[in-house]
Amino acid sequence: MSAATTPDAARPWLDDQPVQGPPVPPEWLAYYAQQHRPDRVTRFVQRVWTRSPVWAAPVALLACMGAAAGYTLASHPADAGAGDAPTCLLKYTTGFVCPGCGGTRAAWFLLHGDLPAAARHHAIFTFAVPFLLYMYVAWAAKRLFRWNLPQLTLSPAVLITFVAVWGVWSVLRNLPWAPFTALYV
């Protein structure tokens, strides 16, 4: 290919023009950092994250899950009335069952090993719990012990389908005629 037929030689009118648009890699990271400085809270969280030990996040998440399980066991939500703690403000004021309604009772029944009763109170939550627990165990094992358990990766299509099923189920359990009245908790 001669010099006259190269792409740069074919467009001499572009030689004196400045480059337009943001730079391309590898310079784009420095360009982005100059344009978008994080706020104070983001900088604080990033600083704490980089200085924290590797075990801090799995232990903190385990502590949160333990506190939630302890609260559920202590409050005995299966015997709670409409105004007793824990209560759902939406159900208490409107009578409608919210998308999460029955989740605490389902967790209580799961902690006691009663799978049918848990599914009766919140079927979607009962379905999701084993997957969430496995995702936590696989993540924590990799982070803490460098064990490579198979990671459960969820595609956007799976997540959208799950949320859509949850939404339809939430509407159906509020319908006032049979067979949907069986879903009311």
Backbone as JSON, one array per atom type, in Angstrom:
{
  "sequence": "MSAATTPDAARPWLDDQPVQGPPVPPEWLAYYAQQHRPDRVTRFVQRVWTRSPVWAAPVALLACMGAAAGYTLASHPADAGAGDAPTCLLKYTTGFVCPGCGGTRAAWFLLHGDLPAAARHHAIFTFAVPFLLYMYVAWAAKRLFRWNLPQLTLSPAVLITFVAVWGVWSVLRNLPWAPFTALYV",
  "N": [[0.85, -1.16, 0.0], [0.65, 2.12, -0.91], [1.86, 5.38, 0.19], [0.03, 7.26, -0.54], [-2.37, 5.99, -0.54], [-2.97, 5.24, 2.02], [-5.09, 5.31, 4.94], [-4.76, 7.64, 6.56], [-3.46, 9.43, 4.88], [-5.34, 9.81, 2.98], [-7.16, 11.59, 4.02], [-6.47, 14.53, 4.34], [-7.62, 16.86, 5.35], [-8.25, 16.4, 7.99], [-5.98, 16.54, 9.48], [-5.27, 18.91, 10.84], [-7.21, 19.18, 12.72], [-8.46, 19.09, 16.1], [-8.56, 16.26, 18.34], [-11.69, 14.9, 18.94], [-14.12, 14.35, 21.52], [-14.11, 12.06, 24.36], [-11.02, 10.67, 25.66], [-9.61, 7.5, 24.59], [-9.13, 4.13, 25.91], [-5.79, 3.51, 27.16], [-6.11, 5.88, 28.54], [-8.61, 6.75, 29.4], [-9.41, 6.23, 32.04], [-8.0, 7.99, 33.73], [-9.02, 10.34, 32.7], [-11.74, 10.08, 33.35], [-11.55, 10.01, 36.15], [-10.7, 12.61, 36.65], [-12.92, 14.06, 35.85], [-15.05, 13.13, 37.43], [-15.16, 13.28, 40.58], [-15.46, 11.41, 43.52], [-18.01, 11.73, 46.1], [-17.95, 12.71, 49.63], [-18.97, 10.64, 51.29], [-18.78, 8.37, 49.66], [-15.99, 8.31, 49.28], [-15.22, 7.85, 51.95], [-16.37, 5.29, 52.44], [-15.0, 3.77, 50.53], [-12.38, 4.05, 51.52], [-12.6, 2.79, 54.03], [-13.31, 0.23, 53.16], [-11.01, -0.61, 51.73], [-9.16, -0.75, 53.77], [-10.13, -2.62, 55.54], [-10.13, -5.92, 57.04], [-10.05, -9.09, 55.25], [-11.97, -10.85, 56.16], [-14.01, -9.35, 57.21], [-16.38, -8.49, 55.77], [-17.84, -10.98, 55.14], [-18.29, -11.85, 57.81], [-19.72, -9.7, 58.89], [-22.05, -9.77, 57.32], [-22.98, -12.3, 58.05], [-23.49, -11.8, 60.75], [-25.59, -9.97, 60.51], [-27.55, -11.62, 59.32], [-27.83, -13.48, 61.38], [-28.81, -11.81, 63.41], [-31.28, -11.1, 62.3], [-32.51, -13.63, 62.2], [-32.54, -14.2, 64.94], [-34.23, -12.13, 65.88], [-36.58, -12.85, 64.58], [-37.11, -15.35, 65.74], [-37.44, -14.55, 68.4], [-39.65, -12.82, 68.33], [-41.84, -14.28, 67.55], [-43.68, -14.34, 65.13], [-45.79, -15.81, 64.03], [-47.85, -16.02, 65.8], [-48.65, -13.44, 66.13], [-50.88, -10.65, 66.24], [-52.84, -8.37, 64.15], [-52.02, -5.78, 64.89], [-49.82, -6.22, 66.4], [-46.27, -6.33, 67.03], [-44.02, -8.05, 64.88], [-45.3, -5.8, 62.47], [-46.99, -5.09, 59.4], [-47.14, -2.1, 57.88], [-48.57, -1.33, 55.58], [-50.48, -3.39, 55.26], [-51.78, -3.14, 57.7], [-52.95, -0.6, 57.56], [-54.35, -0.47, 55.08], [-55.3, -2.99, 54.45], [-54.43, -4.45, 52.34], [-52.28, -6.99, 51.04], [-48.89, -6.8, 51.03], [-46.0, -7.11, 48.76], [-43.99, -8.34, 50.3], [-45.31, -9.4, 52.41], [-45.88, -11.74, 54.93], [-43.38, -12.79, 54.87], [-41.74, -12.72, 57.19], [-43.11, -14.47, 58.86], [-42.9, -16.75, 57.27], [-40.13, -17.1, 57.4], [-39.92, -17.69, 60.13], [-41.27, -20.16, 60.26], [-39.59, -21.62, 58.55], [-37.24, -21.62, 60.07], [-38.05, -23.33, 62.03], [-38.34, -25.65, 60.66], [-40.67, -26.23, 59.24], [-41.67, -26.59, 56.32], [-44.03, -26.66, 54.54], [-45.8, -24.87, 55.87], [-44.28, -22.55, 55.82], [-44.14, -22.06, 53.05], [-46.83, -21.61, 52.63], [-47.2, -19.12, 53.8], [-45.38, -17.38, 52.5], [-44.55, -18.06, 49.51], [-42.69, -17.35, 47.49], [-40.5, -16.28, 48.9], [-39.79, -18.55, 50.38], [-39.0, -20.21, 48.3], [-36.76, -18.78, 47.38], [-34.87, -18.71, 49.48], [-33.03, -21.05, 49.79], [-31.35, -20.64, 47.55], [-30.28, -18.1, 48.05], [-28.88, -18.6, 50.44], [-26.99, -20.49, 49.54], [-25.6, -18.88, 47.7], [-24.43, -17.06, 49.47], [-22.76, -18.78, 51.02], [-21.02, -19.81, 49.03], [-19.78, -17.43, 48.17], [-18.63, -16.47, 50.6], [-16.92, -18.61, 51.23], [-15.12, -18.53, 49.11], [-14.02, -15.98, 49.48], [-12.97, -16.07, 52.11], [-11.55, -18.54, 52.43], [-10.5, -19.16, 50.01], [-11.7, -21.17, 48.55], [-13.03, -22.68, 45.73], [-16.0, -22.92, 45.15], [-18.73, -23.8, 43.02], [-20.05, -20.96, 41.54], [-23.18, -19.38, 41.77], [-24.58, -17.93, 39.19], [-26.72, -15.45, 38.13], [-28.58, -14.62, 35.38], [-29.63, -11.57, 33.72], [-32.14, -12.07, 32.56], [-33.17, -14.17, 34.13], [-33.39, -12.88, 36.6], [-35.22, -10.83, 35.97], [-37.43, -12.4, 35.27], [-37.92, -13.63, 37.75], [-38.62, -11.38, 39.35], [-40.88, -10.55, 37.94], [-42.61, -12.77, 38.25], [-42.89, -12.65, 41.02], [-44.18, -10.17, 41.23], [-46.64, -10.66, 39.85], [-47.65, -12.71, 41.46], [-47.92, -11.26, 43.82], [-50.01, -9.54, 43.16], [-52.07, -11.37, 42.58], [-52.52, -12.56, 45.09], [-53.99, -10.66, 46.39], [-56.47, -10.58, 45.28], [-60.01, -10.72, 45.67], [-61.57, -13.09, 45.33], [-62.31, -16.62, 44.97], [-60.02, -18.82, 43.35], [-58.09, -17.35, 44.6], [-58.29, -16.29, 47.13], [-57.22, -18.13, 48.84], [-54.55, -17.59, 48.88], [-54.24, -15.43, 50.5], [-52.78, -14.02, 53.36]],
  "CA": [[0.0, 0.0, 0.0], [1.49, 3.32, -1.02], [1.56, 6.43, 1.17], [-1.12, 8.02, -1.01], [-3.62, 5.24, -0.34], [-3.21, 4.94, 3.43], [-6.27, 6.04, 5.43], [-4.41, 8.97, 7.05], [-3.1, 10.29, 3.76], [-6.53, 10.04, 2.18], [-7.98, 12.64, 4.64], [-5.57, 15.58, 4.84], [-8.36, 17.92, 6.03], [-8.37, 16.08, 9.4], [-4.68, 16.65, 10.14], [-5.18, 20.08, 11.71], [-8.35, 19.19, 13.64], [-8.19, 18.44, 17.39], [-9.3, 15.04, 18.6], [-12.95, 15.22, 19.59], [-14.65, 13.3, 22.39], [-13.21, 11.64, 25.45], [-9.92, 9.79, 25.22], [-9.87, 6.07, 24.6], [-8.21, 3.44, 26.83], [-5.84, 3.45, 28.62], [-6.19, 7.2, 29.15], [-9.96, 7.1, 29.8], [-9.57, 6.15, 33.48], [-7.54, 9.26, 34.28], [-9.99, 11.35, 32.26], [-12.96, 9.9, 34.15], [-11.25, 10.39, 37.53], [-10.65, 14.07, 36.71], [-14.25, 14.6, 35.64], [-16.01, 12.66, 38.42], [-14.57, 13.03, 41.9], [-16.51, 10.88, 44.38], [-18.38, 12.55, 47.25], [-17.31, 12.35, 50.89], [-19.43, 9.34, 51.78], [-18.17, 7.35, 48.79], [-14.56, 8.23, 49.62], [-15.11, 7.21, 53.26], [-16.67, 3.86, 52.3], [-13.88, 3.16, 49.8], [-11.23, 4.01, 52.42], [-12.85, 1.74, 55.02], [-13.3, -1.06, 52.45], [-9.65, -1.02, 51.38], [-8.38, -0.99, 54.99], [-10.73, -3.65, 56.38], [-9.62, -7.27, 56.77], [-10.81, -9.83, 54.26], [-13.05, -11.57, 56.82], [-14.98, -8.42, 57.78], [-17.65, -8.49, 55.06], [-18.62, -12.19, 55.42], [-18.71, -11.9, 59.21], [-20.76, -8.69, 59.08], [-23.28, -10.29, 56.71], [-23.43, -13.4, 58.9], [-24.05, -11.19, 61.95], [-26.91, -9.42, 60.14], [-28.48, -12.74, 59.14], [-28.07, -14.02, 62.71], [-29.69, -10.89, 64.13], [-32.62, -11.23, 61.72], [-33.06, -14.91, 62.65], [-32.82, -14.05, 66.36], [-35.42, -11.3, 66.04], [-37.72, -13.64, 64.13], [-37.4, -16.36, 66.76], [-37.88, -13.89, 69.64], [-40.92, -12.12, 68.18], [-42.87, -15.28, 67.25], [-44.65, -13.66, 64.29], [-46.92, -16.65, 63.64], [-48.94, -15.78, 66.76], [-48.87, -12.0, 66.26], [-52.11, -10.11, 65.68], [-52.64, -7.35, 63.12], [-51.33, -4.61, 65.42], [-48.65, -6.62, 67.18], [-44.99, -6.31, 66.33], [-43.78, -7.16, 63.75], [-46.5, -5.53, 61.69], [-46.82, -4.48, 58.09], [-47.9, -0.86, 57.9], [-49.49, -1.33, 54.45], [-51.6, -4.29, 55.57], [-52.47, -2.62, 58.87], [-53.74, 0.59, 57.22], [-55.2, -0.63, 53.89], [-55.83, -4.34, 54.34], [-53.79, -5.13, 51.21], [-51.1, -7.78, 51.32], [-47.77, -6.25, 50.25], [-45.19, -8.17, 48.17], [-43.19, -9.04, 51.3], [-46.17, -9.81, 53.53], [-45.77, -13.16, 55.26], [-41.98, -13.21, 54.82], [-41.23, -12.97, 58.53], [-43.74, -15.72, 59.32], [-42.28, -17.84, 56.5], [-38.8, -17.32, 57.98], [-40.12, -18.35, 61.42], [-41.58, -21.56, 60.0], [-38.38, -22.25, 58.01], [-36.32, -21.85, 61.18], [-38.58, -24.46, 62.79], [-38.36, -26.81, 59.79], [-42.01, -26.48, 58.71], [-41.62, -26.08, 54.95], [-45.35, -26.34, 53.99], [-46.34, -23.66, 56.49], [-43.49, -21.43, 55.3], [-44.6, -21.81, 51.68], [-48.19, -21.07, 52.72], [-47.15, -17.71, 54.18], [-44.69, -16.62, 51.46], [-43.97, -19.08, 48.64], [-41.53, -16.84, 46.75], [-39.41, -16.21, 49.87], [-39.41, -19.93, 50.68], [-38.28, -20.68, 47.12], [-35.5, -18.05, 47.2], [-33.94, -18.87, 50.6], [-31.89, -21.94, 49.54], [-30.43, -20.04, 46.59], [-29.57, -17.01, 48.74], [-27.93, -19.2, 51.38], [-25.87, -21.06, 48.77], [-24.79, -17.78, 47.16], [-23.62, -16.54, 50.57], [-21.73, -19.77, 51.37], [-20.02, -19.85, 47.95], [-19.04, -16.17, 48.21], [-17.81, -16.41, 51.81], [-15.86, -19.62, 51.13], [-14.1, -18.03, 48.18], [-13.38, -14.8, 50.06], [-12.24, -16.38, 53.32], [-10.67, -19.71, 52.37], [-10.08, -19.34, 48.61], [-12.34, -22.36, 48.0], [-13.75, -22.35, 44.5], [-17.29, -23.59, 44.97], [-19.4, -23.26, 41.83], [-20.81, -19.75, 41.81], [-24.5, -19.3, 41.17], [-24.69, -16.66, 38.47], [-28.07, -15.24, 37.64], [-28.62, -13.72, 34.23], [-30.7, -10.57, 33.82], [-33.43, -12.68, 32.21], [-33.65, -14.91, 35.3], [-33.8, -11.9, 37.62], [-36.45, -10.18, 35.5], [-38.5, -13.38, 35.4], [-38.21, -13.78, 39.18], [-39.34, -10.19, 39.81], [-42.19, -10.56, 37.29], [-43.43, -13.78, 38.94], [-43.17, -12.08, 42.34], [-45.18, -9.12, 41.05], [-47.92, -11.28, 39.52], [-48.08, -13.41, 42.66], [-48.35, -10.24, 44.79], [-51.33, -9.05, 42.75], [-53.04, -12.46, 42.7], [-52.85, -12.85, 46.48], [-54.88, -9.62, 46.87], [-57.77, -10.67, 44.62], [-60.97, -11.13, 46.7], [-62.44, -14.22, 44.98], [-61.65, -17.93, 44.91], [-59.17, -19.53, 44.28], [-57.03, -16.46, 45.06], [-58.42, -16.02, 48.56], [-56.37, -19.1, 49.55], [-53.2, -17.02, 48.96], [-54.24, -14.31, 51.44], [-52.22, -14.37, 54.68]],
  "C": [[0.9, 1.23, 0.0], [1.04, 4.34, 0.01], [0.31, 7.21, 0.76], [-2.44, 7.3, -0.73], [-3.85, 4.85, 1.11], [-4.39, 5.77, 3.93], [-5.93, 7.44, 5.92], [-4.09, 9.92, 5.9], [-4.33, 10.62, 2.92], [-7.39, 11.16, 2.74], [-7.09, 13.75, 5.18], [-6.31, 16.69, 5.59], [-8.52, 17.66, 7.53], [-7.08, 16.29, 10.18], [-4.63, 17.79, 11.14], [-6.31, 20.13, 12.74], [-7.97, 18.53, 14.97], [-9.03, 17.17, 17.52], [-10.56, 15.4, 19.38], [-13.43, 14.03, 20.41], [-13.67, 12.91, 23.46], [-12.12, 10.73, 24.93], [-10.32, 8.32, 25.32], [-8.87, 5.39, 25.51], [-6.79, 3.46, 26.3], [-6.0, 4.81, 29.29], [-7.57, 7.52, 29.71], [-10.15, 7.07, 31.31], [-9.13, 7.45, 34.15], [-8.5, 10.38, 33.91], [-11.26, 11.27, 33.11], [-12.72, 10.35, 35.59], [-11.19, 11.9, 37.67], [-12.05, 14.67, 36.63], [-15.21, 14.28, 36.79], [-15.29, 12.32, 39.73], [-15.68, 12.54, 42.82], [-16.79, 11.81, 45.57], [-17.73, 12.02, 48.52], [-17.7, 10.96, 51.38], [-18.8, 8.21, 50.97], [-16.69, 7.19, 49.11], [-14.35, 7.55, 50.96], [-15.33, 5.71, 53.16], [-15.53, 3.16, 51.57], [-12.64, 3.04, 50.69], [-11.4, 2.9, 53.46], [-12.76, 0.36, 54.37], [-11.87, -1.51, 52.17], [-8.81, -1.33, 52.62], [-8.94, -2.13, 55.85], [-10.15, -5.02, 56.05], [-10.56, -8.04, 55.86], [-12.02, -10.54, 54.89], [-14.17, -10.65, 57.28], [-16.34, -8.48, 57.08], [-18.44, -9.79, 55.28], [-19.11, -12.28, 56.86], [-19.82, -10.89, 59.48], [-22.09, -9.16, 58.5], [-23.84, -11.44, 57.53], [-24.06, -12.86, 60.18], [-25.43, -10.59, 61.67], [-27.94, -10.53, 59.97], [-28.81, -13.38, 60.49], [-28.99, -13.13, 63.52], [-31.12, -10.98, 63.61], [-33.27, -12.54, 62.18], [-33.4, -14.84, 64.14], [-34.06, -13.22, 66.63], [-36.67, -12.08, 65.65], [-38.1, -14.68, 65.17], [-37.95, -15.72, 68.04], [-39.28, -13.29, 69.52], [-42.1, -13.05, 67.93], [-43.99, -14.69, 66.38], [-45.86, -14.5, 63.89], [-48.11, -16.45, 64.57], [-49.3, -14.31, 66.89], [-50.19, -11.6, 65.62], [-51.79, -9.01, 64.68], [-51.86, -6.15, 63.63], [-50.1, -4.94, 66.21], [-47.4, -6.53, 66.34], [-44.6, -7.74, 65.99], [-45.05, -7.0, 62.92], [-46.13, -4.9, 60.36], [-47.73, -3.26, 58.04], [-48.92, -0.82, 56.76], [-50.71, -2.2, 54.75], [-52.42, -3.74, 56.72], [-53.39, -1.45, 58.51], [-54.71, 0.35, 56.06], [-55.86, -2.0, 53.8], [-55.23, -5.12, 53.18], [-52.56, -5.89, 51.69], [-49.97, -7.26, 50.42], [-46.92, -7.4, 49.68], [-44.35, -8.95, 49.18], [-44.0, -9.6, 52.45], [-46.11, -11.33, 53.71], [-44.34, -13.65, 55.26], [-41.4, -13.52, 56.18], [-41.83, -14.26, 59.09], [-43.15, -16.91, 58.58], [-40.88, -18.15, 57.05], [-38.92, -18.05, 59.31], [-40.4, -19.84, 61.22], [-40.38, -22.3, 59.39], [-37.39, -22.55, 59.12], [-36.78, -23.0, 62.08], [-38.75, -25.7, 61.92], [-39.72, -27.14, 59.21], [-42.12, -25.85, 57.32], [-43.01, -25.79, 54.37], [-45.95, -25.07, 54.57], [-45.58, -22.43, 56.0], [-43.94, -21.07, 53.89], [-46.01, -21.24, 51.67], [-48.17, -19.57, 53.01], [-46.42, -16.86, 53.14], [-43.91, -17.6, 50.58], [-42.71, -18.6, 47.93], [-40.32, -16.76, 47.68], [-38.88, -17.61, 50.17], [-38.62, -20.53, 49.53], [-36.89, -20.06, 47.04], [-34.46, -18.35, 48.28], [-32.8, -19.85, 50.32], [-30.87, -21.35, 48.56], [-29.62, -18.92, 47.24], [-28.54, -17.56, 49.72], [-26.73, -19.8, 50.64], [-24.98, -19.95, 48.2], [-23.91, -17.18, 48.25], [-22.47, -17.5, 50.89], [-20.64, -19.81, 50.3], [-19.16, -18.59, 47.95], [-18.11, -16.11, 49.41], [-16.67, -17.42, 51.75], [-14.75, -19.16, 50.2], [-13.33, -16.87, 48.8], [-12.5, -15.16, 51.25], [-11.18, -17.46, 53.14], [-10.13, -20.0, 50.98], [-10.58, -20.67, 48.03], [-13.14, -21.93, 46.79], [-14.98, -23.23, 44.36], [-17.94, -23.02, 43.71], [-20.28, -22.07, 42.21], [-22.15, -19.81, 41.09], [-24.62, -17.94, 40.51], [-26.09, -16.57, 37.87], [-28.04, -14.23, 36.51], [-29.7, -12.67, 34.44], [-32.07, -11.15, 33.49], [-34.02, -13.45, 33.39], [-34.14, -13.94, 36.37], [-35.09, -11.19, 37.22], [-37.64, -11.13, 35.62], [-38.9, -13.56, 36.85], [-39.02, -12.59, 39.7], [-40.75, -10.14, 39.19], [-43.12, -11.57, 37.96], [-43.81, -13.27, 40.32], [-44.26, -11.01, 42.24], [-46.56, -9.69, 40.75], [-48.49, -11.99, 40.74], [-48.59, -12.42, 43.71], [-49.71, -9.68, 44.44], [-52.38, -10.14, 42.97], [-53.43, -12.72, 44.15], [-53.72, -11.76, 47.11], [-56.27, -9.68, 46.24], [-58.79, -11.3, 45.58], [-61.87, -12.31, 46.33], [-61.6, -15.5, 44.87], [-61.1, -18.15, 43.51], [-58.1, -18.64, 44.92], [-57.12, -16.13, 46.54], [-57.59, -17.0, 49.4], [-54.95, -18.56, 49.71], [-53.11, -15.89, 49.99], [-53.7, -14.78, 52.79], [-52.47, -13.27, 55.67]]
}
